CSV table of C-alpha atoms in Angstrom, one decimal:
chain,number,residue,atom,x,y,z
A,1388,UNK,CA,180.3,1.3,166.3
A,1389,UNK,CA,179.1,4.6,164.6
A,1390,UNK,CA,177.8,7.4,167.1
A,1391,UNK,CA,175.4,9.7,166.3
A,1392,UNK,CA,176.2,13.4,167.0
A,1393,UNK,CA,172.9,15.5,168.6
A,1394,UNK,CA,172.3,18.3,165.6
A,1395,UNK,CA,173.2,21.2,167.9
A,1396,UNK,CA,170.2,23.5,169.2
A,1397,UNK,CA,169.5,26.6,167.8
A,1398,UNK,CA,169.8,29.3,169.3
A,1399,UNK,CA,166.3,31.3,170.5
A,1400,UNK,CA,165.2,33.9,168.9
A,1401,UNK,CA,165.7,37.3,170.6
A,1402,UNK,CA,163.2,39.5,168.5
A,1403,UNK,CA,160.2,37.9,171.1
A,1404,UNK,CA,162.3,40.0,173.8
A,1405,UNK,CA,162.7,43.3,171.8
A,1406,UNK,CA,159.1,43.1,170.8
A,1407,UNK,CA,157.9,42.5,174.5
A,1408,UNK,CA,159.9,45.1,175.4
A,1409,UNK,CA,158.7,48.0,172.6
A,1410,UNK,CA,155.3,46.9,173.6
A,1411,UNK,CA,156.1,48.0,177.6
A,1412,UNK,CA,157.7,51.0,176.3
A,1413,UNK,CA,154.5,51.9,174.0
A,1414,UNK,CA,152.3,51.1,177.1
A,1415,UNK,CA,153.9,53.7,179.2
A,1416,UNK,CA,154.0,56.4,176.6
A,1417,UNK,CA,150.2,55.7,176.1
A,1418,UNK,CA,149.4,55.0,179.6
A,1419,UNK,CA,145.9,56.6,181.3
A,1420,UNK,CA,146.8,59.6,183.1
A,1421,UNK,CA,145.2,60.6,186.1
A,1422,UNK,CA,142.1,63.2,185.8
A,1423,UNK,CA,144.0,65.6,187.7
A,1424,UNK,CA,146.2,65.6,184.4
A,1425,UNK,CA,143.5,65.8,182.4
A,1426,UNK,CA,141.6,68.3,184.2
A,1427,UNK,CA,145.2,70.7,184.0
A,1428,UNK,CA,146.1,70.3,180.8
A,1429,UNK,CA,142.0,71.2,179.5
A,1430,UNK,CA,141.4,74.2,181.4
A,1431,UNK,CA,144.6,75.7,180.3
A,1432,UNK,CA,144.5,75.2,176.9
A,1433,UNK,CA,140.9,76.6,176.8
A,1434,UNK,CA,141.9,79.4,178.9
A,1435,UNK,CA,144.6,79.7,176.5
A,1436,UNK,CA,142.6,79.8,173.2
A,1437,UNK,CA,139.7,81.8,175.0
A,1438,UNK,CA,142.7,84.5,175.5
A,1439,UNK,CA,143.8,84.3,171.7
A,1440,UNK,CA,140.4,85.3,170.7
A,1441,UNK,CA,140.0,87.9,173.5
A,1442,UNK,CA,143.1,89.8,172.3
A,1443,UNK,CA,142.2,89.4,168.6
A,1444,UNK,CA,139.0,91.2,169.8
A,1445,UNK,CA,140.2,93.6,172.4
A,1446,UNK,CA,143.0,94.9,170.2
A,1447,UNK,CA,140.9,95.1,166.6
A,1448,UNK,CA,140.3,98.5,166.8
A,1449,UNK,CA,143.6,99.7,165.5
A,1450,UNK,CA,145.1,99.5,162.3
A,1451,UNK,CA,147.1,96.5,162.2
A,1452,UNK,CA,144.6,94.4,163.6
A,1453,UNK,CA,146.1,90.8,163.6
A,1454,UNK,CA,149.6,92.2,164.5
A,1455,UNK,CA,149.1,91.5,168.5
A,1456,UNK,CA,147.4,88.7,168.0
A,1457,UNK,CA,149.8,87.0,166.1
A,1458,UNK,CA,152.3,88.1,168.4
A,1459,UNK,CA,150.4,86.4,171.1
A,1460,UNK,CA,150.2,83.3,169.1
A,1461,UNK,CA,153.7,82.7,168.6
A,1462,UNK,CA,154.1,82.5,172.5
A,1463,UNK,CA,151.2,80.1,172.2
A,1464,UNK,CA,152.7,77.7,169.9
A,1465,UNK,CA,155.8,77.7,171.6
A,1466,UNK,CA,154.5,77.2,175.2
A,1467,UNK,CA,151.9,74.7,174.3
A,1468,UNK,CA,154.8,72.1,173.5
A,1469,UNK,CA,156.7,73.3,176.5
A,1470,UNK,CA,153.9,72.4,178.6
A,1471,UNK,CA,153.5,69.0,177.1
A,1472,UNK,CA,157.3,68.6,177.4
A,1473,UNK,CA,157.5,69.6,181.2
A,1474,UNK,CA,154.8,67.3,181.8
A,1475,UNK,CA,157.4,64.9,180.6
A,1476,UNK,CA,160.2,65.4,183.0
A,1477,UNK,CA,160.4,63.3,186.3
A,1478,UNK,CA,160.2,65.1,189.9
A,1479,UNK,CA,164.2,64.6,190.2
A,1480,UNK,CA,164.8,67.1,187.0
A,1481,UNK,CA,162.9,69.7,189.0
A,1482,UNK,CA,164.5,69.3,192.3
A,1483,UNK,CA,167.7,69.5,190.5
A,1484,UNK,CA,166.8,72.4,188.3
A,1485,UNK,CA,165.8,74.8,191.5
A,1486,UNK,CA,168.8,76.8,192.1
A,1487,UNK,CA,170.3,77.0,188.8
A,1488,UNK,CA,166.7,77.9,187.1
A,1489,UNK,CA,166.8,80.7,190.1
A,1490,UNK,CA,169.8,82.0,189.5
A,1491,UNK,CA,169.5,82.0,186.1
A,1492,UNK,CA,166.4,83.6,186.1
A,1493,UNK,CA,167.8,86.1,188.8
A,1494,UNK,CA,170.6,87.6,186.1
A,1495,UNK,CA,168.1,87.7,183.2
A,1496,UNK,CA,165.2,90.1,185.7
A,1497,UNK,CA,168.9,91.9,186.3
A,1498,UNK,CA,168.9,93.1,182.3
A,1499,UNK,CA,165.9,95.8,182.8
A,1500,UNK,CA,168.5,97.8,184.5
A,1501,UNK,CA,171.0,97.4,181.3
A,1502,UNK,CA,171.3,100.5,179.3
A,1503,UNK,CA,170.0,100.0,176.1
A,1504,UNK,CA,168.0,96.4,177.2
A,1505,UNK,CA,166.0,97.5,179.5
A,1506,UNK,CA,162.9,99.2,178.7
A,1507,UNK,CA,161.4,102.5,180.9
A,1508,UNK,CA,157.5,102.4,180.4
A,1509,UNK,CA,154.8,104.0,182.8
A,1510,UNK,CA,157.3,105.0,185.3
A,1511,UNK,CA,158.4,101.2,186.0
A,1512,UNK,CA,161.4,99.2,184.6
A,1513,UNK,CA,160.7,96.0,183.8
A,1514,UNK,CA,160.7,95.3,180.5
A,1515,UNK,CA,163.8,94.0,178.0
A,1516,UNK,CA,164.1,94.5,174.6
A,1517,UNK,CA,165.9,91.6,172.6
A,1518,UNK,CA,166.1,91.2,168.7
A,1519,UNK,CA,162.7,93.2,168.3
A,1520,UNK,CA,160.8,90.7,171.2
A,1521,UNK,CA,160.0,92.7,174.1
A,1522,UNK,CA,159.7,90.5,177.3
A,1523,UNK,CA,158.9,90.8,180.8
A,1524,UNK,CA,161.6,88.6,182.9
A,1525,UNK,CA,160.1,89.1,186.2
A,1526,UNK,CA,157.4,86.3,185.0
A,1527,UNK,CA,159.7,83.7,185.0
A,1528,UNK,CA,161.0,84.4,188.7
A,1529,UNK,CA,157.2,83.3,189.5
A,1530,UNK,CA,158.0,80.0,188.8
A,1531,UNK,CA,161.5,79.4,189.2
A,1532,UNK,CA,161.4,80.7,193.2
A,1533,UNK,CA,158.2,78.4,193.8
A,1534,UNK,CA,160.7,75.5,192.7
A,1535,UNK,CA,163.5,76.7,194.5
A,1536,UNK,CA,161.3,77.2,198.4
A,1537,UNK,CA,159.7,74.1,197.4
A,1538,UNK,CA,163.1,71.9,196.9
A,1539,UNK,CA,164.7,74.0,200.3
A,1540,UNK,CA,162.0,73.6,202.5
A,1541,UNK,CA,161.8,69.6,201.2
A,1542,UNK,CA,165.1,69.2,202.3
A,1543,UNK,CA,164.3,70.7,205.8
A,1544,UNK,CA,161.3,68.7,206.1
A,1545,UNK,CA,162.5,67.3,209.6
A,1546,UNK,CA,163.7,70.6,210.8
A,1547,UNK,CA,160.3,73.0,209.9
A,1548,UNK,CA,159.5,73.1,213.6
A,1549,UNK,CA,162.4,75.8,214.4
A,1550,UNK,CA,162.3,79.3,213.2
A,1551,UNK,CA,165.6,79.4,211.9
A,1552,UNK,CA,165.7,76.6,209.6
A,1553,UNK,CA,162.6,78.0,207.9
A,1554,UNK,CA,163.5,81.5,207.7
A,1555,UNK,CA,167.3,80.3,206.3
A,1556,UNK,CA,168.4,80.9,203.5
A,1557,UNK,CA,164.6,81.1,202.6
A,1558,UNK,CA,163.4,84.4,203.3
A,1559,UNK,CA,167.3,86.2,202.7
A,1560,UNK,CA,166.9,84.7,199.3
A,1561,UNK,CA,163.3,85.8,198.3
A,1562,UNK,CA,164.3,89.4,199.7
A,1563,UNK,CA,166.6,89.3,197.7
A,1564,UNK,CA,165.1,88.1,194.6
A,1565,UNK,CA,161.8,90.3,195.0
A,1566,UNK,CA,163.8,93.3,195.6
A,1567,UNK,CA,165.2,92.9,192.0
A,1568,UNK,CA,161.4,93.5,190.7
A,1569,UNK,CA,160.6,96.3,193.5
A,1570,UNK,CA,163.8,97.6,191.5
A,1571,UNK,CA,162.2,98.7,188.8
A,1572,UNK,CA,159.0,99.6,191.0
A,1573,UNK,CA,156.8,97.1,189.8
A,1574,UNK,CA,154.7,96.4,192.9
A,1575,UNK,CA,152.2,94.2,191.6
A,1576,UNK,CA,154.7,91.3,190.5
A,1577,UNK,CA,156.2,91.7,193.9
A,1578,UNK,CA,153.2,90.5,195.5
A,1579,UNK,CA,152.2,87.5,193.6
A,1580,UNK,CA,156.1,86.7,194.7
A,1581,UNK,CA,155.5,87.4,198.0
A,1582,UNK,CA,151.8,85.2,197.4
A,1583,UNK,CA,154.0,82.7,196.1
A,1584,UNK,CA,156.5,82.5,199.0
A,1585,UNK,CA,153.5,82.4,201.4
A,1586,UNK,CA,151.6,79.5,199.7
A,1587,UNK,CA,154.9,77.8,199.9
A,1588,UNK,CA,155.2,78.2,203.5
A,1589,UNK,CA,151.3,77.2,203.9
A,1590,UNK,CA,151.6,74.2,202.5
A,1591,UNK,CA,154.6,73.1,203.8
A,1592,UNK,CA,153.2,72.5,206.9
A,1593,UNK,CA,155.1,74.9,209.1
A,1594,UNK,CA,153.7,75.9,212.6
A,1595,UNK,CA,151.0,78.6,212.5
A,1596,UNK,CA,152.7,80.9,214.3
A,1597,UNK,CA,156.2,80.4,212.3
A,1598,UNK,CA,154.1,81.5,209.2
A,1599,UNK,CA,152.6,84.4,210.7
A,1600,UNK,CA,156.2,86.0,210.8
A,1601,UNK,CA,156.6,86.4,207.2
A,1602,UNK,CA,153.0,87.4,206.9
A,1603,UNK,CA,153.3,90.2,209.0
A,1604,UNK,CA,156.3,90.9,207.3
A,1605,UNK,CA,155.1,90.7,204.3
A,1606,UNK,CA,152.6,93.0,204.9
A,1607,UNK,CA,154.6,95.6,206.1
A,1608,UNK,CA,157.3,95.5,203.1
A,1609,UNK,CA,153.8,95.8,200.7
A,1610,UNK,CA,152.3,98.8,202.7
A,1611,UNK,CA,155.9,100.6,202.8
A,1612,UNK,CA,156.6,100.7,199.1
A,1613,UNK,CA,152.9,101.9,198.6
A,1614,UNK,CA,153.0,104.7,200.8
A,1615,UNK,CA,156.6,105.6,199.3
A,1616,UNK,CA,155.4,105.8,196.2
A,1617,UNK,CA,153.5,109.2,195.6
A,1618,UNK,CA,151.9,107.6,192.3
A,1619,UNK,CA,150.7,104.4,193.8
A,1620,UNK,CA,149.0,106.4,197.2
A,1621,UNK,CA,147.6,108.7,194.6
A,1622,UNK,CA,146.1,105.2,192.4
A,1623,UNK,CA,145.3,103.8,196.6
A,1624,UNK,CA,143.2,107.2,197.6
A,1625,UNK,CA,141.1,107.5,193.8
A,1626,UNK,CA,140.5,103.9,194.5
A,1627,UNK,CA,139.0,105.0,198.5
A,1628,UNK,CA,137.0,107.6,196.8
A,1629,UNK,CA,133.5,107.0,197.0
A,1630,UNK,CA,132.4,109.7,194.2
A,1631,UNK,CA,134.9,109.4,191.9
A,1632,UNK,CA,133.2,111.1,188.8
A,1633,UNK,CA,134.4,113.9,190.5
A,1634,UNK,CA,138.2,112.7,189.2
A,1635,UNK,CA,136.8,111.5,185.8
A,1636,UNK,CA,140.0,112.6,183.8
A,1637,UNK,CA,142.3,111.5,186.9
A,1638,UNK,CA,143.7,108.1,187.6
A,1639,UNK,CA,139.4,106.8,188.3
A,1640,UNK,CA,139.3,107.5,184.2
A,1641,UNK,CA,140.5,103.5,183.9
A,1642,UNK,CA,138.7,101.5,186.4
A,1643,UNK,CA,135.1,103.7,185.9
A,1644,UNK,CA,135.3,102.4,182.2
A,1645,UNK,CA,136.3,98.8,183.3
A,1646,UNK,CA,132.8,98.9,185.3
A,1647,UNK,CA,131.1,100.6,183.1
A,1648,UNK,CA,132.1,97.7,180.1
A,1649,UNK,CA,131.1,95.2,182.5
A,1650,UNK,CA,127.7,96.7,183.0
A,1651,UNK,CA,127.3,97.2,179.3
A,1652,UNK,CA,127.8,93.8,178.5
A,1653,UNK,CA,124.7,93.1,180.3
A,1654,UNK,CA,123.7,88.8,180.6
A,1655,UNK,CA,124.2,87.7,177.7
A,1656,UNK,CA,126.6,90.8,175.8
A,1657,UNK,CA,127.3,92.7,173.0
A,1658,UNK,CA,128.6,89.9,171.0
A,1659,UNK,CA,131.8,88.7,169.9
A,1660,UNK,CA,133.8,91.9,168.8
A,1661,UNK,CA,131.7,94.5,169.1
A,1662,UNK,CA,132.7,96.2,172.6
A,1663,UNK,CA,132.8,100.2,172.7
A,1664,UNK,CA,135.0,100.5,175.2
A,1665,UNK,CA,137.8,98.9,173.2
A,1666,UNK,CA,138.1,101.9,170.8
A,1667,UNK,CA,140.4,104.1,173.0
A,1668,UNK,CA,138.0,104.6,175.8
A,1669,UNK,CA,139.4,101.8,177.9
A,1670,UNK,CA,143.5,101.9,178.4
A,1671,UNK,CA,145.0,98.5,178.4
A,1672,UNK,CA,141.9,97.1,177.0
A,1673,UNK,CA,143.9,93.4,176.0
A,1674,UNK,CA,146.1,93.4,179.1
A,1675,UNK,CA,145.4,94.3,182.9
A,1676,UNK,CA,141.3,95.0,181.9
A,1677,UNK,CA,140.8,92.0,179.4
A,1678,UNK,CA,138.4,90.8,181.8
A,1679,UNK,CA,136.1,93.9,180.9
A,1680,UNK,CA,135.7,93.2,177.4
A,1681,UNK,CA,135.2,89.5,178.0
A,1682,UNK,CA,132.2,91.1,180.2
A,1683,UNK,CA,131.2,93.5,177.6
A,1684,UNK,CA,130.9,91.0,175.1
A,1685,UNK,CA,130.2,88.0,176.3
A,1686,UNK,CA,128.2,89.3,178.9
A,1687,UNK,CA,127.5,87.9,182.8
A,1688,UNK,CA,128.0,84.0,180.8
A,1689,UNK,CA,131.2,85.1,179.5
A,1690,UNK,CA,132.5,86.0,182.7
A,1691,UNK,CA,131.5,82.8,184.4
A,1692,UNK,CA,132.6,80.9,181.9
A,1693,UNK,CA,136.4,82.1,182.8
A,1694,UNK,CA,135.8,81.9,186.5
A,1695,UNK,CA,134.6,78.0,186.1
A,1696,UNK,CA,137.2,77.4,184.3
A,1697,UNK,CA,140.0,79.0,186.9
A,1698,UNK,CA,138.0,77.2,189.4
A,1699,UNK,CA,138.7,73.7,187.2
A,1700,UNK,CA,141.9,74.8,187.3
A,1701,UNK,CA,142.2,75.0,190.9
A,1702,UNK,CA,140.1,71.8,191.9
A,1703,UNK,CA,143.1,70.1,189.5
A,1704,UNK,CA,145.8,71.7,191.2
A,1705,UNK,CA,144.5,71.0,194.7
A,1706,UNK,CA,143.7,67.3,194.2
A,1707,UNK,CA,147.4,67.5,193.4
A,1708,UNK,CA,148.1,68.6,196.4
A,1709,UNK,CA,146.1,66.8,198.8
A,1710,UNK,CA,147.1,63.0,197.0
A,1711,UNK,CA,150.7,63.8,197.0
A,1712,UNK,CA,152.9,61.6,199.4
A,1713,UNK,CA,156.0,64.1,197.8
A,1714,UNK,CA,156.6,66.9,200.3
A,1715,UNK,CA,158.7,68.8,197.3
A,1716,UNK,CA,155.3,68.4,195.3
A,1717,UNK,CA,152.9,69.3,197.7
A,1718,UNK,CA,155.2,72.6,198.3
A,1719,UNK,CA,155.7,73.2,194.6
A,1720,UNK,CA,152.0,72.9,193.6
A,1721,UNK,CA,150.9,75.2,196.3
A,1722,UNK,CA,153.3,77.7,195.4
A,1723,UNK,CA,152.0,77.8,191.6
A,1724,UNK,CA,148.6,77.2,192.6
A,1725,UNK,CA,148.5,80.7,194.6
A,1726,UNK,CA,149.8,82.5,192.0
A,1727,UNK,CA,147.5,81.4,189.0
A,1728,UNK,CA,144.7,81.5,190.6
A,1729,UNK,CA,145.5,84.3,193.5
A,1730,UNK,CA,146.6,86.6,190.3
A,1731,UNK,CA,143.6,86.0,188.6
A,1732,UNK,CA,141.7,86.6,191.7
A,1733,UNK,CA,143.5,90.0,191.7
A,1734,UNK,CA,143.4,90.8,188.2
A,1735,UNK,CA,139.4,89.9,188.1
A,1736,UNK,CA,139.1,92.3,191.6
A,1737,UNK,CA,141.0,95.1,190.2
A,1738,UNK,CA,138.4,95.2,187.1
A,1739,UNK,CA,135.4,94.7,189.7
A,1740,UNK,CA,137.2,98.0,191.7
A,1741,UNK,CA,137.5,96.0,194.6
A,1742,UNK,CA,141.1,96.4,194.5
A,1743,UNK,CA,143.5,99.2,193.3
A,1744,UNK,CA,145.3,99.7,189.8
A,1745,UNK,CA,147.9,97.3,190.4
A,1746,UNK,CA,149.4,96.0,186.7
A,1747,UNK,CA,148.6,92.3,187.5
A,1748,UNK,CA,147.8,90.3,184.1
A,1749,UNK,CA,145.5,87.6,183.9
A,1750,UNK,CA,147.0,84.1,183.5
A,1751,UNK,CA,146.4,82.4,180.0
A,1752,UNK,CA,144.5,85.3,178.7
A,1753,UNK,CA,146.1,89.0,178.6
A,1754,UNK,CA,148.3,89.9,176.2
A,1755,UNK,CA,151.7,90.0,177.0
A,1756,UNK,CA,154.2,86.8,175.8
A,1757,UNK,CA,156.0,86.2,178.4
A,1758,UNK,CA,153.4,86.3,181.2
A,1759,UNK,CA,151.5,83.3,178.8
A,1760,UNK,CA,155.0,81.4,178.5
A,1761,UNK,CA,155.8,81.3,182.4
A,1762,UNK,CA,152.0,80.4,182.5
A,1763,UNK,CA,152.2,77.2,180.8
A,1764,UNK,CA,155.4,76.1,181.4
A,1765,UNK,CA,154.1,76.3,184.9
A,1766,UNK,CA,151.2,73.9,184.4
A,1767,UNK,CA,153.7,71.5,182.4
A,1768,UNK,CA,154.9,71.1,185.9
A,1769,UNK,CA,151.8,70.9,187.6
A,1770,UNK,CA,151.0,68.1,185.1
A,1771,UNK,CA,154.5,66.1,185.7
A,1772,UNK,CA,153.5,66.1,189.4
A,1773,UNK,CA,150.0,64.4,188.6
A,1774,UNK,CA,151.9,61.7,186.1
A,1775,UNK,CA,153.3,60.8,189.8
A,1776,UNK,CA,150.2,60.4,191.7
A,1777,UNK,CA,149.4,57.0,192.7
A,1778,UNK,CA,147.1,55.4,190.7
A,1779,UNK,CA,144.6,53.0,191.7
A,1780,UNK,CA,144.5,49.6,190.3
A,1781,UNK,CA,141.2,48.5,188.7
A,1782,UNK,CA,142.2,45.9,186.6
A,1783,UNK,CA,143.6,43.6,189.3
A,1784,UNK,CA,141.7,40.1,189.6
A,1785,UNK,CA,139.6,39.6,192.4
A,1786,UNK,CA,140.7,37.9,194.8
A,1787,UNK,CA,139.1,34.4,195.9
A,1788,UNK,CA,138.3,33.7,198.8
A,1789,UNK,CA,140.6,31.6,201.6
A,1790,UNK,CA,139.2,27.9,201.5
A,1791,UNK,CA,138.4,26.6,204.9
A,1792,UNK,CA,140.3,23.2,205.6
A,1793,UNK,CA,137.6,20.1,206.2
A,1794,UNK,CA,138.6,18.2,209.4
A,1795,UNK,CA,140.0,14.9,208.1
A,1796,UNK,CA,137.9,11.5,209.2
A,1797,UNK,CA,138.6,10.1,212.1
């Protein structure tokens, strides 16, 4: 009796699986973010480009017009990505990165007082010199320190109700970090740290009166080095001086031409490039007083146009914060929130003469590299904490309603 053999089965096909699975990868590369990502990422590139053309303006008046600009530009095209990249990078990168990006950042501020790298300018030391770039290293301790008391006070989450677990290592580490900037007596970077550290401790949730501590503290650190400082009491008492015409060709020469290219620019302004105060009236016309020429030009509009946009910025940020289940986050995105948008606060107030001379940039749009680099990379990481915000499902199928049993017959 012959038997029949079964032909053998072949084997299934396996390229269903790699297809299935290139289409989930796809799906979370092109995923919907959340607006808060959205909201980030637009404001900051607009701020960005509304600085490029700001600086092209502000700094046309010399002879080698396009030189600062491009300058600026490069910084731009290499930050961009970076932001886009960071945005990229899960929360446990960050938390990892804290101390090493800390330290790290700690050595490099440590160059401006290297013979022959560090640069003396205005009385401060603060700048380095490298292959021909000059850069300003205390911008990146913005960032890295928010990262660092954000990942230390997550990992004392359970212990912010005593004193000494908040102010250990925390505030012997900051000292020790923002007396490496008041080093080289630059004051104003010294307080957006300090702005920084306090944000942190806000929104971590520690007890009012643990807070108050470094406030006060604060304070008093602030209002020593000021008063120590014969040029910064002498920038503090022109800026108390109600007539100062009187000290025209003293230290009120600056801020009385930052009003008086504000008031210039009228509603509507000047137009695009054709501000007065940018040929050598008006010192650092395209860094700490950009904000005057965007007033002088673009007029009252112009000026709103860049507060809307910080505010954007902020209303992104916060929602951040406030959907956040991540303690770490929360922390983090406070700490960067205060000093975008406190600095720019500062830098705006300085220009108004509500504050004194105090060297502050503003974010995304005065000249200076580095300051526009630490900027971004900043809101890279502000947009990899909104990629982790819970998102709400829409496309779920509604749910039908739970049958009621009928009795059977009796």
């Amino acid at each position: 009796m012959a038997t029949t053999r079964t032909p053998p089965v072949p084997a299934p096909d396996a390229s269903p699986k790699r297809g299935l699975s290139a289409r989930v990868s796809l799906g979370r590369v092109f995923a919907p973010v959340p607006s808060e990502f959205l909201l980030i990422a637009s404001t900051a590139l607009l701020l960005t480009g509304f600085g490029l053309v700001m600086v092209l303006s502000a700094t046309s008046a010399g002879q080698s017009p396009y030189e600062t600009v491009i300058k600026q530009g490069v910084f731009a095209v290499i930050g961009i990505p970076l932001m886009f990249v960071a945005s990229r990078l899960p929360i446990s990168f960050w938390k990892k990165a804290a101390w090493p990006a800390l330290i790290l950042a700690t050595f490099f501020q440590l160059l401006v007082f290297v013979p022959g790298i560090g640069v003396h300018a205005n009385g401060n030391n603060n700048w380095i010199q490298i292959l021909g770039f000059q850069m300003q290293p205390a911008e990146f301790l913005k960032l890295t320190l928010a990262l660092w008391i954000g990942y230390v006070l997550y990992r004392k989450q359970t212990l912010l109700g005593l004193w000494r677990h908040v102010f250990i290592p925390l505030v012997p580490v900051s000292a020790l970090v923002i007396a490496t900037v008041l080093g080289g007596r630059d004051l104003g970077t010294a307080m957006i740290l300090v702005l920084i550290m306090l944000g942190a401790l806000f929104f971590s949730g520690v007890k009012l009166r643990i807070f108050l501590l470094p406030l006060v503290a604060a304070v008093a650190v602030v209002t020593f080095f000021a008063v120590a400082s014969p040029d910064r009491m002498r920038r503090i008492m022109s800026f108390l001086n109600t007539d100062c015409l009187a000290d025209y060709y003293g230290d009120c020469y600056q801020p009385l031409h930052g009003i008086w290219g504000l008031a210039g620019g009228g509603i509507f302004g000047l137009g695009l490039g054709n501000s007065k105060e940018k040929y050598d009236w008006l010192p650092a016309a395209a860094n700490d007083y950009i904000f005057a020429i965007v007033g002088e030009e673009l007029g009252l509009i112009g000026c709103a146009v860049v507060l809307a946009l910080f505010a954007l910025f902020a209303v992104g940020a916060f929602h951040v914060i406030r959907k956040t289940n991540d303690p770490f986050v929360r922390i983090v995105s406070g700490g960067i929130t205060v000093w975008i948008v406190g600095q720019a606060l500062i830098n705006i107030g300085v220009v108004l003469r509500l504050f004194p001379v105090l060297g502050v940039p503003l974010p995304f749009m005065s000249q200076g590299g580095t300051s526009l680099l630490s900027a971004l990379v900043a809101s890279g990481v502000l947009l990899s904490f909104a990629r982790s915000l819970p998102v709400k499902r829409t496309d779920a199928p509604p749910r039908r309603p739970a049958r009621t049993p009928v009795p059977a017959a009796r």
